[in-house]
C-alpha atoms as an extended CHARMM CRD file, in Angstrom:
* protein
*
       230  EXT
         1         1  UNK       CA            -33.6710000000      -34.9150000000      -85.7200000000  PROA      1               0.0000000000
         2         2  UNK       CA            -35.2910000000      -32.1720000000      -84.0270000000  PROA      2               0.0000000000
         3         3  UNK       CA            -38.8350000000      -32.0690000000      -81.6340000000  PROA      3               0.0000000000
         4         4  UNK       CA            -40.9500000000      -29.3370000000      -80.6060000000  PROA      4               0.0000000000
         5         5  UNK       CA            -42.7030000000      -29.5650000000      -77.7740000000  PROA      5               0.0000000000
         6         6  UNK       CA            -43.7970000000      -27.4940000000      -74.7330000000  PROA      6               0.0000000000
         7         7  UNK       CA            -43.8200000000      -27.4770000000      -70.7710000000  PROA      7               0.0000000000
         8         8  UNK       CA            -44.8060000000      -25.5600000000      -68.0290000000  PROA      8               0.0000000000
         9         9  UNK       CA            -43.0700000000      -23.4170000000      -65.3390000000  PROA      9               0.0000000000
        10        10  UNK       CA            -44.9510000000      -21.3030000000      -63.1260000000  PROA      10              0.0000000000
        11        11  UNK       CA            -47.9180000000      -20.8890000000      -64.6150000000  PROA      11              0.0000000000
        12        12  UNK       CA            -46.3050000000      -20.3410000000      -68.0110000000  PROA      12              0.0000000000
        13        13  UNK       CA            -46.4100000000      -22.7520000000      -71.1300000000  PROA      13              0.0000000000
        14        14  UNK       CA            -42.4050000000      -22.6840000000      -72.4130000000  PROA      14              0.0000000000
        15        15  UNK       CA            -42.0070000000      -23.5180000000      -75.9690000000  PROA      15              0.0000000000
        16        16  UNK       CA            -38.8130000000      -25.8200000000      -76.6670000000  PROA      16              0.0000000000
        17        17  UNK       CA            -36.9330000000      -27.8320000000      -78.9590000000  PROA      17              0.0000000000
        18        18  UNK       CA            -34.9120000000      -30.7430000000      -78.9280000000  PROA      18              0.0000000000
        19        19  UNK       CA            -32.2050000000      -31.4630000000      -81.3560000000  PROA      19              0.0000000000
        20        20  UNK       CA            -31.0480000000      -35.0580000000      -81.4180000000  PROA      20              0.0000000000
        21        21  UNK       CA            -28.2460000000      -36.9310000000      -82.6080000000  PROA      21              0.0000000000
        22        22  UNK       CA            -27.7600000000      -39.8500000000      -84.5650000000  PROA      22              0.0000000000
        23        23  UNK       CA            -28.2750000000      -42.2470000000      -81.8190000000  PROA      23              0.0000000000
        24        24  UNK       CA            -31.4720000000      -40.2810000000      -80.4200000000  PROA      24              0.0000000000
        25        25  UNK       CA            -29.4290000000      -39.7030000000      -76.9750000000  PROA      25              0.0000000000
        26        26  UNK       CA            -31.5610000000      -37.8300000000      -74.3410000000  PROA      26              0.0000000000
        27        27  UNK       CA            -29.9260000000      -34.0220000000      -74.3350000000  PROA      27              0.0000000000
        28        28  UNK       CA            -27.0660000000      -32.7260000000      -71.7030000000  PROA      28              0.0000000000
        29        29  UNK       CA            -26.9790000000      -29.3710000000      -73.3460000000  PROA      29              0.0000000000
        30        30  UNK       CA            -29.0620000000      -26.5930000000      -72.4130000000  PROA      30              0.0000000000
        31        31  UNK       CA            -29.2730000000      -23.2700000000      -74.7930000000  PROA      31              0.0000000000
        32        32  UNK       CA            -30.5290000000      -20.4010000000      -73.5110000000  PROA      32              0.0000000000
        33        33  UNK       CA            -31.6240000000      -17.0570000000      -75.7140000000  PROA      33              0.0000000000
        34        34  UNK       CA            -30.7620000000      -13.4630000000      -74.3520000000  PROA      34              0.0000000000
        35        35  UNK       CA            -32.9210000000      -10.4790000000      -73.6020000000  PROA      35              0.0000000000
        36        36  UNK       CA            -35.2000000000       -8.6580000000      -75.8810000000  PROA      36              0.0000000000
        37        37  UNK       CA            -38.5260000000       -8.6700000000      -77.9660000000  PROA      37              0.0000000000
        38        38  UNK       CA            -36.9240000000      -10.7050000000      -80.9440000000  PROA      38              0.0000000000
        39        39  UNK       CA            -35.0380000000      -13.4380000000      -79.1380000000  PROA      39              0.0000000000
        40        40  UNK       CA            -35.8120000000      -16.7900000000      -80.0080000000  PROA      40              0.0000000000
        41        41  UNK       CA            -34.8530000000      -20.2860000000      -79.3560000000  PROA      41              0.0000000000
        42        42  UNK       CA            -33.9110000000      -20.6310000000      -82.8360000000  PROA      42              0.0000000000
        43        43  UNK       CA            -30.6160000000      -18.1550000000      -82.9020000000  PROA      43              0.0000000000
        44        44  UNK       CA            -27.9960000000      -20.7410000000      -81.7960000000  PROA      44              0.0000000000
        45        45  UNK       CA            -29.8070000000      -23.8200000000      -84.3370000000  PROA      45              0.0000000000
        46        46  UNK       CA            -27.2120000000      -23.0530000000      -86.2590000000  PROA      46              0.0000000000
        47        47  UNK       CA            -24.4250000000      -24.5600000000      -83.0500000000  PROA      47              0.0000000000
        48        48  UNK       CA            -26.8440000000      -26.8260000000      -82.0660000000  PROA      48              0.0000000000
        49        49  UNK       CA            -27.4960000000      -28.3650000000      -85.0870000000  PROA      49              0.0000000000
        50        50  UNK       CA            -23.7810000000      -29.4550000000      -86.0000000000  PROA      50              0.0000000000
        51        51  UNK       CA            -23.3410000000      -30.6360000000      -82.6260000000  PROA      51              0.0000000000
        52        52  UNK       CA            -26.2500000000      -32.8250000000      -83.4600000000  PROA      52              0.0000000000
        53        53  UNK       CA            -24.4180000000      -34.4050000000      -86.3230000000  PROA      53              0.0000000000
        54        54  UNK       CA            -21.3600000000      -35.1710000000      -83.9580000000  PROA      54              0.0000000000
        55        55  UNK       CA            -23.7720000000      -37.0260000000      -81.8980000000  PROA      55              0.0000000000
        56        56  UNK       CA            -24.5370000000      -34.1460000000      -79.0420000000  PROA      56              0.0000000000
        57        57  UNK       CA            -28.1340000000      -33.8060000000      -78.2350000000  PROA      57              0.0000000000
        58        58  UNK       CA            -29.4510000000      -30.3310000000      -76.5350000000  PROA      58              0.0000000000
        59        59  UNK       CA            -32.3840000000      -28.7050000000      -75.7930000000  PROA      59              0.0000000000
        60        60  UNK       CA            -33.0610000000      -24.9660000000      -76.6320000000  PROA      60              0.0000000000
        61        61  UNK       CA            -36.0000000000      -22.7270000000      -74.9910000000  PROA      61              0.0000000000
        62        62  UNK       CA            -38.0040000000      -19.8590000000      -75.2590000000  PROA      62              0.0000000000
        63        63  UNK       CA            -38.4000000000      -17.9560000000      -71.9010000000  PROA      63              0.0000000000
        64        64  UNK       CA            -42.0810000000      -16.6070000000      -71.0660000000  PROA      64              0.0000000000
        65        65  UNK       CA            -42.6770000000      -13.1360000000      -73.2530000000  PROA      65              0.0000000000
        66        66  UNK       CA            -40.5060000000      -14.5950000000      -76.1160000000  PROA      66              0.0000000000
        67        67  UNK       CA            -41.4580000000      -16.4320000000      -79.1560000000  PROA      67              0.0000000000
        68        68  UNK       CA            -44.1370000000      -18.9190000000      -78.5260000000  PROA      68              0.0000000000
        69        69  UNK       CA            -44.0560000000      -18.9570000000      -74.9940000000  PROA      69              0.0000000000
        70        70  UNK       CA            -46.9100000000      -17.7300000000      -72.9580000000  PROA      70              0.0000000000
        71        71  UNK       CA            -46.9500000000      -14.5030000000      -71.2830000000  PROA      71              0.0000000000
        72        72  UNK       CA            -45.5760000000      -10.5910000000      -70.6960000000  PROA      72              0.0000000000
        73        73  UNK       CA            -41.9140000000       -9.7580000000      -71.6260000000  PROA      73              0.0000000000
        74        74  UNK       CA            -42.7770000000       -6.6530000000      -69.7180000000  PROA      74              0.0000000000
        75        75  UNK       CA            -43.7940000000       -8.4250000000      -66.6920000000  PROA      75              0.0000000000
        76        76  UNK       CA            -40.6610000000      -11.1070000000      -66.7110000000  PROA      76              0.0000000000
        77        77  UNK       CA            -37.2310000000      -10.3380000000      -63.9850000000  PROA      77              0.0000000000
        78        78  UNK       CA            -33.7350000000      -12.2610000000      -64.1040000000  PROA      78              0.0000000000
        79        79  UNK       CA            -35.2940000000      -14.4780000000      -61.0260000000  PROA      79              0.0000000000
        80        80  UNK       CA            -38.2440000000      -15.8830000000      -63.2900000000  PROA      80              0.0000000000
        81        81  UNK       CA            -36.3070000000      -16.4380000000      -65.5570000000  PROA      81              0.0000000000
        82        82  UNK       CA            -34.0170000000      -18.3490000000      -63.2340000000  PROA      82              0.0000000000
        83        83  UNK       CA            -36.7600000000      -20.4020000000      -62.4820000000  PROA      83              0.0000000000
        84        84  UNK       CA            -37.1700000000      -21.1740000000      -65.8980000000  PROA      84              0.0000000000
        85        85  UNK       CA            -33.7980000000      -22.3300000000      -66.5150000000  PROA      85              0.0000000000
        86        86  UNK       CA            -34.0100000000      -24.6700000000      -63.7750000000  PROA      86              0.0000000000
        87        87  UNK       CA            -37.5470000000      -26.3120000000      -64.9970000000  PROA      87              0.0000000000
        88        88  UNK       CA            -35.8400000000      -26.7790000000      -68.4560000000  PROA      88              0.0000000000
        89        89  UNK       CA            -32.4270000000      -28.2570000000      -66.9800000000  PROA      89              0.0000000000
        90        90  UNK       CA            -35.2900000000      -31.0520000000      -65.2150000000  PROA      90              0.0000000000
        91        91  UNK       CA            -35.4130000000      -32.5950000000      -68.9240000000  PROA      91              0.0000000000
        92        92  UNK       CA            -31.9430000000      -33.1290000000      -69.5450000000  PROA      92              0.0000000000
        93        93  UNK       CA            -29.8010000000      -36.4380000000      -69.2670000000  PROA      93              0.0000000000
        94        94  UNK       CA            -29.7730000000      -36.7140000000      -65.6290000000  PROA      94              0.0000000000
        95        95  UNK       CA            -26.8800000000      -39.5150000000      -65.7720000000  PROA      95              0.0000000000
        96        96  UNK       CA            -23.9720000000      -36.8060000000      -66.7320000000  PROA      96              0.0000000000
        97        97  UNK       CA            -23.7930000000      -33.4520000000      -65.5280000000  PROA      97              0.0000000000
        98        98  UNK       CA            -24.7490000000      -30.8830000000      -69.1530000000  PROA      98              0.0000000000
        99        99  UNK       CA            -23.2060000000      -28.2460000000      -70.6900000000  PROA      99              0.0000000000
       100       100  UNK       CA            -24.5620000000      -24.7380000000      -70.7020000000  PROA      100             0.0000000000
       101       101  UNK       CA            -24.7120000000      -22.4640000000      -73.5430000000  PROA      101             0.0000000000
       102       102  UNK       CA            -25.4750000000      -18.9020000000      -72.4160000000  PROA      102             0.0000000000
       103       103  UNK       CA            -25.9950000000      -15.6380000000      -74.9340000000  PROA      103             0.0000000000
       104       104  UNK       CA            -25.7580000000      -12.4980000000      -73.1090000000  PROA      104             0.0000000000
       105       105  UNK       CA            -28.5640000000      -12.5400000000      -70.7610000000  PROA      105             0.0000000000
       106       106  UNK       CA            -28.8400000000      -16.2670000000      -71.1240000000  PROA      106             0.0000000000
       107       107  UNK       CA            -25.2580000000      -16.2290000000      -70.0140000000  PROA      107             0.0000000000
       108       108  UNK       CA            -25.8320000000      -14.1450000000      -67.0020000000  PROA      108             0.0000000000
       109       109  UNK       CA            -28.2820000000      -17.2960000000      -65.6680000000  PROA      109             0.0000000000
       110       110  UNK       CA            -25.8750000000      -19.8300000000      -67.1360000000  PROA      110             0.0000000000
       111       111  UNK       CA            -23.4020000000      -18.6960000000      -64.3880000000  PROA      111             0.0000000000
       112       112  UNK       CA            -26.3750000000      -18.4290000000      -61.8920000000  PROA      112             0.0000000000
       113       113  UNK       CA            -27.6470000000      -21.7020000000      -62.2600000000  PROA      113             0.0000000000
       114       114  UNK       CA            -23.9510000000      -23.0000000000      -61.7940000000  PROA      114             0.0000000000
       115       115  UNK       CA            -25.0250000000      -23.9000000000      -57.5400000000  PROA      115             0.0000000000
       116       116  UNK       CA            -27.9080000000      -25.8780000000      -58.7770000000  PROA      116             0.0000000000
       117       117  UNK       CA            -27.1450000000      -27.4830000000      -61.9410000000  PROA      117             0.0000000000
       118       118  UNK       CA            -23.3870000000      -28.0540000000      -61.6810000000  PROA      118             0.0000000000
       119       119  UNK       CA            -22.6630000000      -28.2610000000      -65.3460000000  PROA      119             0.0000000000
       120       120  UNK       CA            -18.9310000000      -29.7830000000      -66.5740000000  PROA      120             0.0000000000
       121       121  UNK       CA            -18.9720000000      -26.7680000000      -68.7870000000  PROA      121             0.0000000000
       122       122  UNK       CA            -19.9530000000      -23.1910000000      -69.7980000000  PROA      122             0.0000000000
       123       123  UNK       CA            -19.8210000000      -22.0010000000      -73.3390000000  PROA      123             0.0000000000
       124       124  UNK       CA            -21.3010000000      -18.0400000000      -73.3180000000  PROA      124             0.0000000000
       125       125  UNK       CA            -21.4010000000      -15.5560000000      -75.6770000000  PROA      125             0.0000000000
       126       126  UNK       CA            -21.2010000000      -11.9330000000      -74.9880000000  PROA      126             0.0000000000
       127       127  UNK       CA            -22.1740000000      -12.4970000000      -71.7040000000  PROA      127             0.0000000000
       128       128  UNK       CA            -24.1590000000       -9.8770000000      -69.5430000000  PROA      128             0.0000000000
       129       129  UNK       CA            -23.6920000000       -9.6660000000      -66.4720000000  PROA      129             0.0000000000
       130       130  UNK       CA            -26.8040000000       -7.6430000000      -64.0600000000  PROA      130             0.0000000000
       131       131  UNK       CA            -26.4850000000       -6.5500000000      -60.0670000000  PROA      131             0.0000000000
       132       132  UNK       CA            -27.8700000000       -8.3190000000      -57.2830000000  PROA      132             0.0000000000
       133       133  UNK       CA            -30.6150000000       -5.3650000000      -56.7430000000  PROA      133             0.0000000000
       134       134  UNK       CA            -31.5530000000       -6.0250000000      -60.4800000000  PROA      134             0.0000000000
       135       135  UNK       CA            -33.4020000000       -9.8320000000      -59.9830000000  PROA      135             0.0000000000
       136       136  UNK       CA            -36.6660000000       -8.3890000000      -59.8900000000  PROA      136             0.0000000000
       137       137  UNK       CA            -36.9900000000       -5.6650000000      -61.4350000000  PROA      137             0.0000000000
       138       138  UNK       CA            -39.4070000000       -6.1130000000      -64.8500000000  PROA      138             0.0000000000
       139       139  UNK       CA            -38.2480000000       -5.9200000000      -68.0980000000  PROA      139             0.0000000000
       140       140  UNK       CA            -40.6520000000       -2.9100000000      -68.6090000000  PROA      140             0.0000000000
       141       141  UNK       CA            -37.4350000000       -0.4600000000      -68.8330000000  PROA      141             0.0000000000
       142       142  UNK       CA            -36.6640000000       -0.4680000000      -65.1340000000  PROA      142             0.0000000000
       143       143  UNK       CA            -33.8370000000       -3.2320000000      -65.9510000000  PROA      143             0.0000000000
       144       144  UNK       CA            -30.2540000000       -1.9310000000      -65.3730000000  PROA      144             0.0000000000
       145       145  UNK       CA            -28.2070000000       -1.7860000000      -68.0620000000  PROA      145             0.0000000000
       146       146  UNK       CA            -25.5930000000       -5.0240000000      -68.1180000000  PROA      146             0.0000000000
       147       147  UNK       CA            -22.0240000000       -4.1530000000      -67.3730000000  PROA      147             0.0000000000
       148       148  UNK       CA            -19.3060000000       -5.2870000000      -65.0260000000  PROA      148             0.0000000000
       149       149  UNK       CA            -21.1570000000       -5.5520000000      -61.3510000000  PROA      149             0.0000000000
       150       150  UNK       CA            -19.1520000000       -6.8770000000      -58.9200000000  PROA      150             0.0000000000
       151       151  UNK       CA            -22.2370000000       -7.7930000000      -56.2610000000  PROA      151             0.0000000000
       152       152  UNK       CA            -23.5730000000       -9.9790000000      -59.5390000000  PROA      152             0.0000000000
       153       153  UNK       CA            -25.3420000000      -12.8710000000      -58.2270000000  PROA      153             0.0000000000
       154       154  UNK       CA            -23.6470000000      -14.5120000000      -61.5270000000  PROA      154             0.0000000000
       155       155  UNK       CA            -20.2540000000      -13.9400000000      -60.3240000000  PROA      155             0.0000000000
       156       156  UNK       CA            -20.6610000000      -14.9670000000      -56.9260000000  PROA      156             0.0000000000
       157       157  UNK       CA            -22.4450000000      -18.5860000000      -58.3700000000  PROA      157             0.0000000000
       158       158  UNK       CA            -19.1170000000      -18.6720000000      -60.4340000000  PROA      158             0.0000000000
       159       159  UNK       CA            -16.8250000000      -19.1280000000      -57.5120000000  PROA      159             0.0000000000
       160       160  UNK       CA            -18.2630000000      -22.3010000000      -57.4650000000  PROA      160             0.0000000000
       161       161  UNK       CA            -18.0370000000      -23.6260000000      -61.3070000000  PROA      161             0.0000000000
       162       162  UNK       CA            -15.5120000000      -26.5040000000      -61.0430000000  PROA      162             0.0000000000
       163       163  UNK       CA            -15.9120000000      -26.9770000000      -64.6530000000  PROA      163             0.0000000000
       164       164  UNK       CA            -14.1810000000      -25.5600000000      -68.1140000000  PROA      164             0.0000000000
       165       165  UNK       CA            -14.9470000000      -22.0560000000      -69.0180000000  PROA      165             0.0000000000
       166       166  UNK       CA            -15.4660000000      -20.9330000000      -72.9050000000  PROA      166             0.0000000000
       167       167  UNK       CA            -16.3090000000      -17.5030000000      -73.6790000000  PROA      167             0.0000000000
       168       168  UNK       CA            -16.8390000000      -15.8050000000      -77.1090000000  PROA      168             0.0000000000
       169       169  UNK       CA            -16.1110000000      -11.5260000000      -76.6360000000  PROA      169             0.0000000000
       170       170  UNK       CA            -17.2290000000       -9.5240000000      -79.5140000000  PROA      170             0.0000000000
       171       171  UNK       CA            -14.7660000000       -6.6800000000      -79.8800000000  PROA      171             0.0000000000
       172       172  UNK       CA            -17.0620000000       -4.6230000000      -81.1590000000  PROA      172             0.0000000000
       173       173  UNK       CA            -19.6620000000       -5.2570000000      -78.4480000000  PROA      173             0.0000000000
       174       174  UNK       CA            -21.6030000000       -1.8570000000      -77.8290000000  PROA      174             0.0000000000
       175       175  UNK       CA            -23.9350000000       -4.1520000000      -75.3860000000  PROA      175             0.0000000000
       176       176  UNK       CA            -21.2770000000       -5.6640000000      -72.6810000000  PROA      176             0.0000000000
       177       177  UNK       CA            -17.7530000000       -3.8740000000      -71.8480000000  PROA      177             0.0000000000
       178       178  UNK       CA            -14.7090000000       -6.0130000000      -71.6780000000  PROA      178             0.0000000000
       179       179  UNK       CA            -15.1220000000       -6.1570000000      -68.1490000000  PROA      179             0.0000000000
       180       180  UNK       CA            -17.8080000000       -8.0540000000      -67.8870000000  PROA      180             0.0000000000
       181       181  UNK       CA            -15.6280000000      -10.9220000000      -69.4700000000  PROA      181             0.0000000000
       182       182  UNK       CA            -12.6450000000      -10.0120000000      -67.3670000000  PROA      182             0.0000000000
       183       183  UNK       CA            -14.8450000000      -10.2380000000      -64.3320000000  PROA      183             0.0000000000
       184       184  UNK       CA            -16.0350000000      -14.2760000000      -65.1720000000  PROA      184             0.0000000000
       185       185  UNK       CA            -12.7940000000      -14.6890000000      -65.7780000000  PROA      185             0.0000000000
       186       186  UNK       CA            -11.5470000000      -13.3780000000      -62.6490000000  PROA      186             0.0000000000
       187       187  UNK       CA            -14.3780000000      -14.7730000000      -60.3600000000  PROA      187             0.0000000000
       188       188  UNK       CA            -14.2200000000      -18.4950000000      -62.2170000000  PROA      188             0.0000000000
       189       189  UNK       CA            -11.5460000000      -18.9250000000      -59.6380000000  PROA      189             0.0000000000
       190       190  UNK       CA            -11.6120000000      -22.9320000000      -59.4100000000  PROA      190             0.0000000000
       191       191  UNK       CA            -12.6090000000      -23.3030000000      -63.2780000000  PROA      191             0.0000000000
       192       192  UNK       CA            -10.7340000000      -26.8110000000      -64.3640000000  PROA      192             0.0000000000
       193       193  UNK       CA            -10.4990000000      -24.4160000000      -67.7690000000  PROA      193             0.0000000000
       194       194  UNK       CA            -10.8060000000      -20.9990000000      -69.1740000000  PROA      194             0.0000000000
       195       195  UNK       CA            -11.0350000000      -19.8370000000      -72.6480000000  PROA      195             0.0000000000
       196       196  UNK       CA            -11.6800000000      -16.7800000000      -74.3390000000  PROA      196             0.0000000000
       197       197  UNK       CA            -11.8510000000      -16.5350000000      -77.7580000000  PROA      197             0.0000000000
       198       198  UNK       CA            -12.2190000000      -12.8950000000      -79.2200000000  PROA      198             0.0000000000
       199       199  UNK       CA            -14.1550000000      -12.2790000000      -82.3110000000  PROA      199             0.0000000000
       200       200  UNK       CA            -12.1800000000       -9.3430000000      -84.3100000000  PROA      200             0.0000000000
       201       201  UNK       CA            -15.2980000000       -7.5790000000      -86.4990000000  PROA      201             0.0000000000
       202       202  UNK       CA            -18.3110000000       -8.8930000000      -83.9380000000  PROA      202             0.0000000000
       203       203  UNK       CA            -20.6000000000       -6.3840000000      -82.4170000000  PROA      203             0.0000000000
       204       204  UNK       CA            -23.1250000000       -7.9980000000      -79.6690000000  PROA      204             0.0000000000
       205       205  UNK       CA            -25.8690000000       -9.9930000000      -81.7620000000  PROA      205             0.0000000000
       206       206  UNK       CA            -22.8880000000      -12.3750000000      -82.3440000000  PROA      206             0.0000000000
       207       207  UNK       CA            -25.1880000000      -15.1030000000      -83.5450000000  PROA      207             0.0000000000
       208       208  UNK       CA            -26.5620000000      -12.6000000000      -86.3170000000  PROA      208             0.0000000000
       209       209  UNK       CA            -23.1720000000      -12.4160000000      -87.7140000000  PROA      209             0.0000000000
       210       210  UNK       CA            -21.5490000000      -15.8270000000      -86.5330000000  PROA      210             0.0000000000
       211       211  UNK       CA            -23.0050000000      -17.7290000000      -88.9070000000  PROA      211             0.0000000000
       212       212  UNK       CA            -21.7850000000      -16.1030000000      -92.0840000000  PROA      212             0.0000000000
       213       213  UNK       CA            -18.0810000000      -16.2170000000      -90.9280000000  PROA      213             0.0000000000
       214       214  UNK       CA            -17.6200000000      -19.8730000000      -92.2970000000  PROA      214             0.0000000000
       215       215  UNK       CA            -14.1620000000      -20.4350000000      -91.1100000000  PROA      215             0.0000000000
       216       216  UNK       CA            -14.8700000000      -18.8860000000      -86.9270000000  PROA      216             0.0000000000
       217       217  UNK       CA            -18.2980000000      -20.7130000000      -86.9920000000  PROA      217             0.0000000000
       218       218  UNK       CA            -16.4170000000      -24.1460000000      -87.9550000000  PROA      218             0.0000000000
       219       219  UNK       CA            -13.8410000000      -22.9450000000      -84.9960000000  PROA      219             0.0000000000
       220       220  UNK       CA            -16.5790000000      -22.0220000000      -82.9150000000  PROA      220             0.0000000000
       221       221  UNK       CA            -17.7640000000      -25.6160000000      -83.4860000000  PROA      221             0.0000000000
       222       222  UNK       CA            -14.3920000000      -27.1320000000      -82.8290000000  PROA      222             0.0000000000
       223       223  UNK       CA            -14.3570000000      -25.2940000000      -79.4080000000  PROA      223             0.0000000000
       224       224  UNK       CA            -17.9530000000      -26.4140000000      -78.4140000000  PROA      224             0.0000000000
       225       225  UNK       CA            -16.8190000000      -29.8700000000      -79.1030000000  PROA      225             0.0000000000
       226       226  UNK       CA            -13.7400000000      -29.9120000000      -77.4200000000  PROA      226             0.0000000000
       227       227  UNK       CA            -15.3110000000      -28.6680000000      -74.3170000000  PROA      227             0.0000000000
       228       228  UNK       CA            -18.2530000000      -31.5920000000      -74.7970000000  PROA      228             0.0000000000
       229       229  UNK       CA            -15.5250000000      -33.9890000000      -74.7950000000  PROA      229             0.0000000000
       230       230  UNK       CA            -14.3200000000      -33.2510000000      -71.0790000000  PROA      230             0.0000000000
């Protein structure tokens, strides 16, 4: 069962979705989308979706200048979109702490959030990571390009994750360096878990090609579960 549905964060209508399981439980995962003109909260349905039919419920969002949400992808930054993460972690099961699934940028504020939200686990995929300097700069061009930043406001958040760790690296990823997933790993320093699962053939848009790689997805699946189960 899924719902559409939309709610406001600073001054900006949010479109979102929630995708229930069998027993309509209230959602401790939160999906979030990464950077650009054609990101949606629809790419990771595909996850979401089978986690639904193991009884997992989430909620996936589109931030402001994507999809159906309200206003300029030009005029977003990294710290709005902060923001935004935290108004859409304010509808999740508040009896458990969630699970966050992160996609390159949406990984980035997965980590970020980490102080705040103190989720049990982190599932991200190709993350991006972005320099202190970088949280409010618009997404007009003056963004830096993602790459391993050791002042990133992501990796310092990170020190604190006390939770497991799963991260999907594209091999192919012309996006985010290897670094960037050596540096989570290295800064996840009291992490109960980490995992990192490389995906031989995957360039960055992993959930473009994810999907029609039957036997990783149903791995992919496995992994998500496992780390739900913790």
């Amino acid at each position: 069962m899924h719902r559409d549905f939309v709610f406001e964060a600073a001054g900006e209508r949010l479109a979102a979705t929630t995708i229930t399981g069998g027993e309509e439980t209230e959602p401790d995962i939160l999906a979030l989308h990464g950077l650009g003109p054609t990101a949606t909260r629809h790419r990771t349905r595909y996850l979401l979706d089978e986690l639904a039919e193991h009884g997992h419920s989430s909620l996936t969002f589109e931030f402001s200048g994507n999809g159906e949400s309200t206003g300029e992808l030009t005029r977003s930054t990294l710290r709005r979109r902060r923001a935004e993460t935290l108004a859409a972690a304010g509808r999740l099961d508040r009896t458990r702490p969630p699970v966050i699934i992160g996609t390159s940028m949406g990984a980035h504020l997965a980590a970020w959030t980490v102080p705040e939200l103190r989720p049990r686990g982190l599932a991200l995929f190709c993350p991006a990571t972005y320099p202190a300097h970088a949280a409010d700069l618009p997404f007009d061009g003056s963004l830096v390009r993602p790459a391993y930043h050791p002042d990133s406001p992501a990796y310092a958040a990170l020190r604190q994750f006390e939770g497991d760790l799963l991260i999907f690296g594209a091999r192919q990823d012309e996006v985010c360096p290897p670094e960037v997933i050596e540096g989570y790993h290295a800064h996840a320093r009291r992490a109960r878990s980490v995992e990192i699962v490389w995906l031989e053939g995957c360039g960055h848009f992993v959930h473009d090609w994810l999907p029609g790689q039957e036997s990783l997805r149903q791995q992919a699946v496995q992994r998500l579960l496992r780390l739900l189960a913790t």
